[in-house]
Tab-separated table of C-alpha atoms and ligand atoms in Angstrom:
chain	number	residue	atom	x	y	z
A	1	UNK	CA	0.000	0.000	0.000
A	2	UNK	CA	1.122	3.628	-0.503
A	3	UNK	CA	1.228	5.716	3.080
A	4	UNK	CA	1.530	9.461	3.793
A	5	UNK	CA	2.676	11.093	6.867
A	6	UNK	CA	2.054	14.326	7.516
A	7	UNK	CA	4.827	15.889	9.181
A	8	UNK	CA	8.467	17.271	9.099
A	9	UNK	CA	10.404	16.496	12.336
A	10	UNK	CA	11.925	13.364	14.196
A	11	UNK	CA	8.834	11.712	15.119
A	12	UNK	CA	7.444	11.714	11.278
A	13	UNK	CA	11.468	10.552	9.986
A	14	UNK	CA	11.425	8.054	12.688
A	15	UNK	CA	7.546	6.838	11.847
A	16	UNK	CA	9.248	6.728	8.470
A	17	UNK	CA	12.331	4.634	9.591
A	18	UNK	CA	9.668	1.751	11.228
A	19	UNK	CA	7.156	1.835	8.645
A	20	UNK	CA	9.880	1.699	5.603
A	21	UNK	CA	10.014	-2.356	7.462
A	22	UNK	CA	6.783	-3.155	6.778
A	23	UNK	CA	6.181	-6.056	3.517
A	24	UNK	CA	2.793	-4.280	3.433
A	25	UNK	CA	4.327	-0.923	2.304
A	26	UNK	CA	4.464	-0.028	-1.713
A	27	UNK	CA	5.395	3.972	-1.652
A	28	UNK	CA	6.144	5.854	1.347
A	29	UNK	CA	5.613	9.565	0.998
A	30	UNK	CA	6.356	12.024	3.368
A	31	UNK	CA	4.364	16.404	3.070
A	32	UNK	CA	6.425	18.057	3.804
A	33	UNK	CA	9.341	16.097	5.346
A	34	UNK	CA	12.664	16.671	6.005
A	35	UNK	CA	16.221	15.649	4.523
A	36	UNK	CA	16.206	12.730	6.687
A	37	UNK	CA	12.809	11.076	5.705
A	38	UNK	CA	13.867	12.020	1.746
A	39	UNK	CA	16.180	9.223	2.245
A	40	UNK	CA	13.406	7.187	2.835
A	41	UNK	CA	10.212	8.062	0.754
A	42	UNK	CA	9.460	10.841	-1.599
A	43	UNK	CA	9.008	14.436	0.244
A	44	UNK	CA	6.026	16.090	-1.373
A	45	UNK	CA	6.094	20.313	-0.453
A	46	UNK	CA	2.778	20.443	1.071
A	47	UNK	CA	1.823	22.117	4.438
A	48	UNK	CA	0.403	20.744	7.287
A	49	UNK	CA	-2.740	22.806	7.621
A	50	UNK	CA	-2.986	23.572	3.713
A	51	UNK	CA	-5.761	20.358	3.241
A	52	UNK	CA	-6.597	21.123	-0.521
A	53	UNK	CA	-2.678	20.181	-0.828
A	54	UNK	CA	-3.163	17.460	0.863
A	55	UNK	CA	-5.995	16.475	-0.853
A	56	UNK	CA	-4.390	16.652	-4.230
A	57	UNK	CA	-1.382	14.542	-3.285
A	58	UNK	CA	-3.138	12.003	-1.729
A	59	UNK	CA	-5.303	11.666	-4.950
A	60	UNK	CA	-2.658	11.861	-7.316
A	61	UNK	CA	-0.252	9.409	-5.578
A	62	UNK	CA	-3.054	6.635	-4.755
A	63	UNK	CA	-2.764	6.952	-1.255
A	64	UNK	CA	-4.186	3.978	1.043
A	65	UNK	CA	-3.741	5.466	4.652
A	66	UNK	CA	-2.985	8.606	5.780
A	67	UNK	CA	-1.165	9.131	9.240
A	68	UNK	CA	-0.462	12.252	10.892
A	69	UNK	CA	2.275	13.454	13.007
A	70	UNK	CA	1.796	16.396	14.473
A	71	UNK	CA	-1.560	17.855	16.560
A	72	UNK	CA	-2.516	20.735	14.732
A	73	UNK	CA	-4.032	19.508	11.420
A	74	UNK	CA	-5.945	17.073	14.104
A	75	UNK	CA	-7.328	20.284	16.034
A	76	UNK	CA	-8.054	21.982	12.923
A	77	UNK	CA	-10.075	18.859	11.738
A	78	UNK	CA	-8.362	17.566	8.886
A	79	UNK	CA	-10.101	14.102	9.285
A	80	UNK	CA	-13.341	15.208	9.410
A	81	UNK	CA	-12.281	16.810	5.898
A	82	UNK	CA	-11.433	13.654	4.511
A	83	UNK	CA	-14.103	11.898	5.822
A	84	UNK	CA	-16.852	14.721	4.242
A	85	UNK	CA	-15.178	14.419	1.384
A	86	UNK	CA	-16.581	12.078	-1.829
A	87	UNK	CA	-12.986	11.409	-3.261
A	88	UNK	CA	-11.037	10.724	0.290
A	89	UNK	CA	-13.743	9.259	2.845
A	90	UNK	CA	-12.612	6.241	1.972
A	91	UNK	CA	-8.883	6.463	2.547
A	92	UNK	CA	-7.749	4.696	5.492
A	93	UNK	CA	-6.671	7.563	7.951
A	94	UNK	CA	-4.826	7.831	11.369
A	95	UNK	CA	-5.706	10.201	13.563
A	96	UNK	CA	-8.789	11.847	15.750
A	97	UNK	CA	-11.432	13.926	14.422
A	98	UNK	CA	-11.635	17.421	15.784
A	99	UNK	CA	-14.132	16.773	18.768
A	100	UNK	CA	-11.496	14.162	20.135
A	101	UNK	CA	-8.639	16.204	19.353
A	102	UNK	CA	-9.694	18.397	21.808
A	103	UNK	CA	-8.639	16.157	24.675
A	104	UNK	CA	-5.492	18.352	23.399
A	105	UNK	CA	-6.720	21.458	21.894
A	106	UNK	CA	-8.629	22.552	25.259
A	107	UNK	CA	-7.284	21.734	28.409
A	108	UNK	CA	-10.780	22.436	29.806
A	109	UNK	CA	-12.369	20.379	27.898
A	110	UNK	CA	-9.718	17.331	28.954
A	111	UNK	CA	-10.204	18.366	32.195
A	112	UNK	CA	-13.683	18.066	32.435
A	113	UNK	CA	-13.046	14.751	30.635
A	114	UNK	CA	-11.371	13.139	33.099
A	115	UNK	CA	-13.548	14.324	35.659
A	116	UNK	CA	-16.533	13.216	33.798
A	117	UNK	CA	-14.762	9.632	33.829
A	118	UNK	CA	-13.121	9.637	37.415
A	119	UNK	CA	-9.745	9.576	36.024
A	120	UNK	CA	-7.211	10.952	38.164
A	121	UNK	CA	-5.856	14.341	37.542
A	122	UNK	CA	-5.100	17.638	39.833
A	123	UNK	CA	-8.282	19.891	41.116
A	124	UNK	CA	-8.503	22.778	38.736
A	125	UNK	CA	-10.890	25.749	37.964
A	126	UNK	CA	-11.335	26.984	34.140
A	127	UNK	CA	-11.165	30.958	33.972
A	128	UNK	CA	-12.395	33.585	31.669
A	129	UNK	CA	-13.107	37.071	31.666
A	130	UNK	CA	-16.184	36.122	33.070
A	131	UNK	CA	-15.258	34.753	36.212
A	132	UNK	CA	-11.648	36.228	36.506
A	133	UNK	CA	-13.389	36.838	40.407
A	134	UNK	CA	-13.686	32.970	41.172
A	135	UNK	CA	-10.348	32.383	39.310
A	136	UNK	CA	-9.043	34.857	41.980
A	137	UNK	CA	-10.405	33.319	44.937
A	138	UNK	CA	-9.418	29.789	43.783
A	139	UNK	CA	-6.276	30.647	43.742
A	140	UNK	CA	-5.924	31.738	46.985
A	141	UNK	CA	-7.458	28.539	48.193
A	142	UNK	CA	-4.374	26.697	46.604
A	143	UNK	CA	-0.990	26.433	48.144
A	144	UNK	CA	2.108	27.419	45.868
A	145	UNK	CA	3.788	27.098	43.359
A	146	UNK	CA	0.283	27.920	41.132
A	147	UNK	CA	0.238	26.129	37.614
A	148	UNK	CA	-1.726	28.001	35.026
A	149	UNK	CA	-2.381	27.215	31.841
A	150	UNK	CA	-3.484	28.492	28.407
A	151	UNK	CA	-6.701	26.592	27.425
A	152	UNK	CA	-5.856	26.245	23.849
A	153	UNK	CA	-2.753	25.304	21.464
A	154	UNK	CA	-0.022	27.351	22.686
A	155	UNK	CA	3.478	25.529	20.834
A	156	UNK	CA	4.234	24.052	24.532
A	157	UNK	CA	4.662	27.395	25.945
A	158	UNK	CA	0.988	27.747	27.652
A	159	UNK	CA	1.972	26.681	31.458
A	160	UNK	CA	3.448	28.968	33.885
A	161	UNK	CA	4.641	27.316	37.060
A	162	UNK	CA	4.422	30.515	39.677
A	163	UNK	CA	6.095	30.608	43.256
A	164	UNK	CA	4.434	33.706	44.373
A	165	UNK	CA	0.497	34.110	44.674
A	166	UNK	CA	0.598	38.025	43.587
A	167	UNK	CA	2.400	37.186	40.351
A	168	UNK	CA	-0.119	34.360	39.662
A	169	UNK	CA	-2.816	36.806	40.135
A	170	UNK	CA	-0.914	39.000	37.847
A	171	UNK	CA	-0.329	36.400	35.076
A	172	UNK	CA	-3.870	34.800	35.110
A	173	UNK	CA	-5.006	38.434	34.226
A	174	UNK	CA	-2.366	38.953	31.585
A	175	UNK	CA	-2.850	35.565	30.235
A	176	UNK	CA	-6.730	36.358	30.423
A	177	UNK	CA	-5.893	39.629	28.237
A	178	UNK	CA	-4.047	37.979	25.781
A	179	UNK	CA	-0.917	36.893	26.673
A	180	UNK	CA	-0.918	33.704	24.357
A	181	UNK	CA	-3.338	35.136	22.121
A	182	UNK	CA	-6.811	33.196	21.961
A	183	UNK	CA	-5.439	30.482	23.701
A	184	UNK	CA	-5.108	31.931	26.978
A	185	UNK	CA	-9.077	33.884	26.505
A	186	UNK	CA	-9.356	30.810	28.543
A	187	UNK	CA	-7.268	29.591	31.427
A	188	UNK	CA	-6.923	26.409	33.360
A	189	UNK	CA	-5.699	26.980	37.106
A	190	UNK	CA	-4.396	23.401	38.521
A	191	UNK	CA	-3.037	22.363	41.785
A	192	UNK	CA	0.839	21.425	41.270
A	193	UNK	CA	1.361	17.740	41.505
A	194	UNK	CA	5.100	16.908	42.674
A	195	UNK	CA	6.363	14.048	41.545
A	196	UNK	CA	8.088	11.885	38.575
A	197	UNK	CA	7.298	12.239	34.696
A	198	UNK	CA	6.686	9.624	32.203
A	199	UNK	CA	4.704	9.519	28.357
A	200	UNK	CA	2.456	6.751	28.201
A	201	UNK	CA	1.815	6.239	24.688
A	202	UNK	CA	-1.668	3.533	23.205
A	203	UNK	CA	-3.031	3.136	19.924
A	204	UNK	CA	-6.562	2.680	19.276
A	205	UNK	CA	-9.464	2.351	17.135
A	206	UNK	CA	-11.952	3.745	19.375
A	207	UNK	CA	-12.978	-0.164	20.720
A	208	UNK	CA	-9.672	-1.740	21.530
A	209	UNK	CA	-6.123	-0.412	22.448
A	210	UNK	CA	-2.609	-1.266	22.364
A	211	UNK	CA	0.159	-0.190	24.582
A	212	UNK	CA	3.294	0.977	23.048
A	213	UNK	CA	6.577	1.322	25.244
A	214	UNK	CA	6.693	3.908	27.786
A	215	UNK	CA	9.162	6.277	27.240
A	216	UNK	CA	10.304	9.697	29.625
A	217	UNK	CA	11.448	12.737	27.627
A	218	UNK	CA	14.051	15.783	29.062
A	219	UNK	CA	12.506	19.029	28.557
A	220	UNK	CA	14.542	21.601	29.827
A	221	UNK	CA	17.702	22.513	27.905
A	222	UNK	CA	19.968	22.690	30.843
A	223	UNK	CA	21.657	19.581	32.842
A	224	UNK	CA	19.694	18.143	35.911
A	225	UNK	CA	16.657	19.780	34.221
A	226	UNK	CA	16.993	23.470	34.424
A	227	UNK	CA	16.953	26.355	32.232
A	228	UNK	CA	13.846	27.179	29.683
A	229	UNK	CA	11.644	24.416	28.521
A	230	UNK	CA	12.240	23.343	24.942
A	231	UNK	CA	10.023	20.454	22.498
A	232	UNK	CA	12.193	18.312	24.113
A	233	UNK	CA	16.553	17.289	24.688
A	234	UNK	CA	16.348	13.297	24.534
A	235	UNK	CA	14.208	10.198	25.860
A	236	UNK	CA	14.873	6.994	27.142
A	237	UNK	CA	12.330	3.818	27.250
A	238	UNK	CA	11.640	2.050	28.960
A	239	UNK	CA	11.336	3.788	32.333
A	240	UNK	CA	12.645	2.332	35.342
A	241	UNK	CA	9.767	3.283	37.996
A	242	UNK	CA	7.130	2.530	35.458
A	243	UNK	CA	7.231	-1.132	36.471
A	244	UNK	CA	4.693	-3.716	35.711
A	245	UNK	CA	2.709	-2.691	38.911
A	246	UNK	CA	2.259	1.311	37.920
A	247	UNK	CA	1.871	0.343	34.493
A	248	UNK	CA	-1.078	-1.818	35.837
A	249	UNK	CA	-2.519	1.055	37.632
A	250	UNK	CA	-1.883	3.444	34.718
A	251	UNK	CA	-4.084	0.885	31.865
A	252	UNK	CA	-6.874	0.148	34.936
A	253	UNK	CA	-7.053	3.898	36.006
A	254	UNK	CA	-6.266	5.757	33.091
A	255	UNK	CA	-6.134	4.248	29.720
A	256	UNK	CA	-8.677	1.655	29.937
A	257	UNK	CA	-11.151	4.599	31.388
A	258	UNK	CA	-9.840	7.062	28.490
A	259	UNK	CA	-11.145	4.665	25.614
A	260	UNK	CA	-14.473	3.655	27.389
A	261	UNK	CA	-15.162	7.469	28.309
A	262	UNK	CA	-14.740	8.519	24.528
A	263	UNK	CA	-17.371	5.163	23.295
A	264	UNK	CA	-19.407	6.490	26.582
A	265	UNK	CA	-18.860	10.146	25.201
A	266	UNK	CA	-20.248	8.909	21.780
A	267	UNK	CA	-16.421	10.966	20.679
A	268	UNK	CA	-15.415	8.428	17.792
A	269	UNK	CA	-11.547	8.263	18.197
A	270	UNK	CA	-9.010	6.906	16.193
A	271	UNK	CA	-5.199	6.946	16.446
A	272	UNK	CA	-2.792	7.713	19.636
A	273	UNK	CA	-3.508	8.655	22.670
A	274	UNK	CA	-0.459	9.829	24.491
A	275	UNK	CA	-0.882	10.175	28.278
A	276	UNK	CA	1.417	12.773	30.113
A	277	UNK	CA	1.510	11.302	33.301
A	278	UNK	CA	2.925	12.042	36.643
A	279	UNK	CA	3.430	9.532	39.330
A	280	UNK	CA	2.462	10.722	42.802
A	281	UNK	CA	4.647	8.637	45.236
A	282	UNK	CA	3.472	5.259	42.633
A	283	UNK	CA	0.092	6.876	41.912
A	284	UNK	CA	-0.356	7.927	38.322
A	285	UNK	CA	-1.919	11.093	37.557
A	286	UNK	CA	-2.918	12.549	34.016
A	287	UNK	CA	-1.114	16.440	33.534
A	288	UNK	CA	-2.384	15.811	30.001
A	289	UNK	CA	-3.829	14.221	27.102
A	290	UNK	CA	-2.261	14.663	23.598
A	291	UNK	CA	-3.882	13.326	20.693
A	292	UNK	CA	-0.278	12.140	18.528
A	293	UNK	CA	2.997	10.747	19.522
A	294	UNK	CA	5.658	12.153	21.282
A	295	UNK	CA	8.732	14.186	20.375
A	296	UNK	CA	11.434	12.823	20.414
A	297	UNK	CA	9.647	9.740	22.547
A	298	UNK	CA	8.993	8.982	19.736
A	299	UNK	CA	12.393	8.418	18.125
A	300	UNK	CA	13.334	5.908	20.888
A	301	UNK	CA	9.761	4.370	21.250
A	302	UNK	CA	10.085	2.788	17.463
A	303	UNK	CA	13.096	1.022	18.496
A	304	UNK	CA	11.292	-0.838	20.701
A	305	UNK	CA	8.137	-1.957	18.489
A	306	UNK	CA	8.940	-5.318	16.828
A	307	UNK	CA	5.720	-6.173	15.242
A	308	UNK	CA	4.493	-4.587	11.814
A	309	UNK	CA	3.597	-1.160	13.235
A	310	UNK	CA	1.985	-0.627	9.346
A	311	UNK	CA	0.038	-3.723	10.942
A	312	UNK	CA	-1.149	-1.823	13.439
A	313	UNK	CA	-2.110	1.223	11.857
A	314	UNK	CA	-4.609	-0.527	9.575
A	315	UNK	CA	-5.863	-2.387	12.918
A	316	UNK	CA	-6.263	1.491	13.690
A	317	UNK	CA	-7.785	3.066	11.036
A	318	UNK	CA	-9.971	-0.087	9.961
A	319	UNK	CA	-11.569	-0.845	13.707
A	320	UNK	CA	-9.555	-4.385	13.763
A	321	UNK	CA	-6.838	-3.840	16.632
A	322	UNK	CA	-8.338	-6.384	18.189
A	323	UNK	CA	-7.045	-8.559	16.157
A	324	UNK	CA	-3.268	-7.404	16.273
A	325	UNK	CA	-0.578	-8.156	18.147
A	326	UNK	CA	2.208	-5.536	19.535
A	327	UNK	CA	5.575	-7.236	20.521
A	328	UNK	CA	8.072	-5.294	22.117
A	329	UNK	CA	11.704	-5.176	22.237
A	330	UNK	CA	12.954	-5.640	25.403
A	331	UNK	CA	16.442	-3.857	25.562
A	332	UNK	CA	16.877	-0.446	25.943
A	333	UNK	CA	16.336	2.803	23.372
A	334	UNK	CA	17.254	6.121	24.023
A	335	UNK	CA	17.386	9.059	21.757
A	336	UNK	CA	19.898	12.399	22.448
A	337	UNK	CA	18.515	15.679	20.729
A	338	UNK	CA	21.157	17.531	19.194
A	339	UNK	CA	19.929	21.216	19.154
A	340	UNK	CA	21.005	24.440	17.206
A	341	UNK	CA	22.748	27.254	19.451
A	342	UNK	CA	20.389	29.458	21.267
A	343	UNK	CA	17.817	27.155	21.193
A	344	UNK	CA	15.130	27.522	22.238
A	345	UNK	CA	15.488	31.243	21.932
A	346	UNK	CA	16.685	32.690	19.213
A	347	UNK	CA	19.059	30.376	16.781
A	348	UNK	CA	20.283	31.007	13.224
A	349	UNK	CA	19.571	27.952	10.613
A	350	UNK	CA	21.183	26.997	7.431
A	351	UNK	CA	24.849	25.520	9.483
A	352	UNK	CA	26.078	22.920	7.321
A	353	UNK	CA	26.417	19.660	9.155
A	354	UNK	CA	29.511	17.426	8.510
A	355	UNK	CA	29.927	13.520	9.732
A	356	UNK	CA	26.235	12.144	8.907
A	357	UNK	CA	28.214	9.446	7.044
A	358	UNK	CA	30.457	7.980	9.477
A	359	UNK	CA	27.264	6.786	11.981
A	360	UNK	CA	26.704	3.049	11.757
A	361	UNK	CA	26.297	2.257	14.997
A	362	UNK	CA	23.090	4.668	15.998
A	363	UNK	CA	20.389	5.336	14.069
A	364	UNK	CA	19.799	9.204	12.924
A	365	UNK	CA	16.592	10.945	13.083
A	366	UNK	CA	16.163	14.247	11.916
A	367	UNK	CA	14.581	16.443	13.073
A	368	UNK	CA	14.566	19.821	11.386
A	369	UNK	CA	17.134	19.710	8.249
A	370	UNK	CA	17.195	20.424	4.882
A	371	UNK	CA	18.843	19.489	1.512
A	372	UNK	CA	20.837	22.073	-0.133
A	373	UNK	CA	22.783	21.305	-2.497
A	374	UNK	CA	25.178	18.287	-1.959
A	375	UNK	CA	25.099	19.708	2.011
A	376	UNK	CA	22.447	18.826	4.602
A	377	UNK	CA	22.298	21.845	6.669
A	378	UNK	CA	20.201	22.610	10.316
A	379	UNK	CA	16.568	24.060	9.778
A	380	UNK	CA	15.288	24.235	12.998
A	381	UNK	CA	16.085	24.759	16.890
A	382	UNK	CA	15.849	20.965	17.112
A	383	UNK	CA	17.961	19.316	14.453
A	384	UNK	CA	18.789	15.388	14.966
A	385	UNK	CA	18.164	12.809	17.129
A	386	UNK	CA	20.809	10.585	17.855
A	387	UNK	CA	18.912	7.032	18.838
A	388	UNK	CA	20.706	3.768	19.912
A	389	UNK	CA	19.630	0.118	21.705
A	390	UNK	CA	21.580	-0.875	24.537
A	391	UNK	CA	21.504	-3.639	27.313
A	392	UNK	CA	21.134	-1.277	29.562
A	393	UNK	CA	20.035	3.144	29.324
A	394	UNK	CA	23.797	3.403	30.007
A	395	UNK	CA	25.077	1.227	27.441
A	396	UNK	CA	22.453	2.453	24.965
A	397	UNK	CA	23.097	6.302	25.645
A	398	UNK	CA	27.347	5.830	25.791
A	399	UNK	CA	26.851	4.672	21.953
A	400	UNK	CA	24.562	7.888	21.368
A	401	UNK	CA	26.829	9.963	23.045
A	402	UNK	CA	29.982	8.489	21.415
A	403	UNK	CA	28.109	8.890	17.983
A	404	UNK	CA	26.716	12.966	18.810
A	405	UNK	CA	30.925	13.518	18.908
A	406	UNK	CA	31.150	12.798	15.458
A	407	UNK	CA	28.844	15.098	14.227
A	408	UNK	CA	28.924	19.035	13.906
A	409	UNK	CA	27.558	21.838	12.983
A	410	UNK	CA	28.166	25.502	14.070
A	411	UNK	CA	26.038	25.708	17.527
A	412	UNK	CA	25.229	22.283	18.200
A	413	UNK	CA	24.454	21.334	21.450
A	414	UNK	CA	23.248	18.655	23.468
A	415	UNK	CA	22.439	17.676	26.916
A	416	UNK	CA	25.111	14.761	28.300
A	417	UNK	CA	23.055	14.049	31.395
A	418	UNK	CA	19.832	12.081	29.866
A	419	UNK	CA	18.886	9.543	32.799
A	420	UNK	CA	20.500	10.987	35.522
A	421	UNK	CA	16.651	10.902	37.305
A	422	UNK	CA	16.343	6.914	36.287
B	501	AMP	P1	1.658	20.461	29.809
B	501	AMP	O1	1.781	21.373	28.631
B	501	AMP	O2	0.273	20.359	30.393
B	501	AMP	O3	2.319	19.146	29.580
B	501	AMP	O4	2.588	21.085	30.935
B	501	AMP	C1	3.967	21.273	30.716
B	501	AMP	C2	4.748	20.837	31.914
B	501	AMP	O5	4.361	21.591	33.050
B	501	AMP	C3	4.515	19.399	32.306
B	501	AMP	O6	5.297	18.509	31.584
B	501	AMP	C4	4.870	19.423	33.762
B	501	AMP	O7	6.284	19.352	33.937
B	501	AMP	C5	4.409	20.781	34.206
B	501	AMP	N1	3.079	20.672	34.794
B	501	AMP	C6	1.891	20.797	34.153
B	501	AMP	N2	0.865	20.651	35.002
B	501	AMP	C7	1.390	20.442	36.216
B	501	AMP	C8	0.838	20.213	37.513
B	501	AMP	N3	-0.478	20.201	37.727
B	501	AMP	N4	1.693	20.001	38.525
B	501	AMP	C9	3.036	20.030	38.320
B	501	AMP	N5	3.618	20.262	37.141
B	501	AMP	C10	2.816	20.448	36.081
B	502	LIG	N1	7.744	15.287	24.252
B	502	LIG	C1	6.532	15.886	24.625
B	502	LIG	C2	5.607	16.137	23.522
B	502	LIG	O1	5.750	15.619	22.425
B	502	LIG	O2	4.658	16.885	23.726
């Protein structure tokens, strides 16, 4: 069969990498892509949101399944524009309509979600203009640090994690007035949940789910996780505290409830659910819902999947995941983000990156490049993701570290302390 992903960064190049294994696959094509999935499939210059584009390629390179990458074409509902349309309803496609990918295009609306479903998540209050008042008083019910955060799509910048209860009350105004444009007109105030991260990742048809490996990403750009928070610096999988036991509690608690609230919800679902969890001295909480995989969880995640994953896609998209099987890989894969200087503030693109070539021993994502020329050069803050297997994290990230020295470009940097939490 011929497959599209939508998408241009690691995740889509290393959806590309696992798919490109399947016996089912005929063409691979990639809109837009990067240098790194060219290598793979053929890139086709088409937007994410621009669906006419997408339309057109899909017809004019027989397309059998389309699977998307990133969350925005979900939000903006570019399966229910396949699905109303006569020439593309019946293409098999991954992915949530736009009433389910609101579990992450309003925080409010996950929220009310989970409540709805009695999955466990912090206390919160939703805020607008209307009742800034409440929002005000809530807050001083709550003990610091506050957490507030942008209702809509906000490019992971929407949370702000505040010490001090006057600057909260500051922020939730300015947020209120615009801070993050429409996305803040509404905002989420949550109780702060201390504790351990981890991305939970299932796929699903909207009846039955699979579990993929359980991965936990770096955010921060600075060792022992400081500094400004960034798309993400690495991730490792699987996790050491998710054991069998929280892993239990997570699919009885949280994903198990998840797919029988959206049937319950009448909110037909298909594709990944990815479950930003924190665990509460062994107790998992949700801190989100996104409606895609993670990045770069991803780019250590497909290590780990053994079966067909195209397999599993079409169990997806067709409503027969029951039927499938997911085997996993049981060493170790990490991935370590090499990023462009600056990042993730300003950062100049277009640095020529040398040593590509010599890597045999990890496996390179990228992440944002581009072809110029005979040169591949960096075109974005995040620019490749170095992934390796290993018998153990340490063994795994020592060959991804070793293999990060042999590549350069002007800038690059990297985080050399992935796992020091594990
Ligand atoms: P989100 O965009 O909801 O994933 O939030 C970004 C990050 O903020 C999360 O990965 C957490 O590190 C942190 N965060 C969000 N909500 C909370 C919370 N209720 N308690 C503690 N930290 C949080
Ligand atoms: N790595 C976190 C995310 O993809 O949102």
């Amino acid at each position: 069969m011929n497959i599209l992903i939508v998408g241009s960064g690691g995740r889509e190049h290393a959806m590309a990498w696992k798919i490109k294994q399947s016996p089912k696959l005929n063409q691979l094509f990639i809109a837009p892509g990067n240098a790194g999935t060219a290598l793979l499939g053929t890139n086709l210059p088409v937007g994410v949101s621009d669906f006419s584009g997408l339309k057109r390629v899909v017809l004019d390179n027989q397309i059998d399944l389309v699977l998307v990458g990133p969350e925005v074409p979900l939000c903006e509902g570019l399966h229910d524009f396949f699905s109303s349309d006569e020439q593309l309803k019946n293409i098999r496609f991954v992915g949530p309509y736009r009433l389910g990918a609101q579990l992450e295009g309003s925080k409010d609306f996950a929220k009310e979600f989970m409540m709805r479903h009695q999955i466990p998540t912090a206390k919160y209050l939703a805020v607008t203009a209307g009742n800034l008042q409440e929002g005000l008083a809530f807050l001083k019910t709550m003990n610091a640090p506050y957490v507030l955060k942008a209702d809509g799509l906000a490019a992971g910048k929407g949370v702000l994690i505040i010490n001090d209860l006057q600057e909260a009350e500051e922020s939730l105004r300015e947020m209120l007035g615009g801070q993050f444009g429409s996305a803040s007109s509404k905002v989420v105030i949550e109780e702060f949940l201390s504790g351990i991260e981890c991305s939970v990742f299932a796929i699903t048809d909207g009846n039955d789910y699979k579990i993929l490996p359980v991965a936990k990403d770096y955010k921060r750009i600075g060792e022992g996780d400081t500094g400004l928070n960034t798309g993400g610096m690495g991730a490792i999988s699987p996790v050491s505290f998710a054991d069998e036991t929280f892993m239990k509690k997570v699919e009885d608690r949280i994903i198990r409830p998840t797919v029988e609230g959206l049937k319950k919800d009448q909110i037909s679902y298909n594709g990944f659910i990815f479950f930003g969890l924190i665990s509460c001295s062994g107790e998992p909480m949700v801190i989100e819902y996104n409606v895609r995989m993670g990045d770069p969880e991803t780019e250590a995640v497909m290590l780990r999947v053994k079966s067909d994953f195209v397999d599993l896609l079409l169990g997806a998209a067709e409503g027969t995941l029951g039927e499938k099987h997911i085997e996993i890989d049981s060493r170790t894969a990490v991935t370590v983000m090499l990023v462009s200087g600056g990042y993730p503030g300003p950062y100049e693109k277009g640095k020529v990156i040398s040593g590509l070539a010599q890597i045999t021993t990890s496996i390179v994502f990228h992440a944002g490049t581009v072809q110029k020329g005979p040169d591949v050069c960096t075109d974005g803050g995040r620019v490749l993701a170095i992934s390796s297997y290993g018998e153990t994290m340490k063994e795994a990230l020592d060959l991804s570290y070793k293999n990060a020295q042999s590549l350069s470009f002007e800038g690059l940097y990297y985080r050399k302390d992935l796992g020091f939490d594990l």
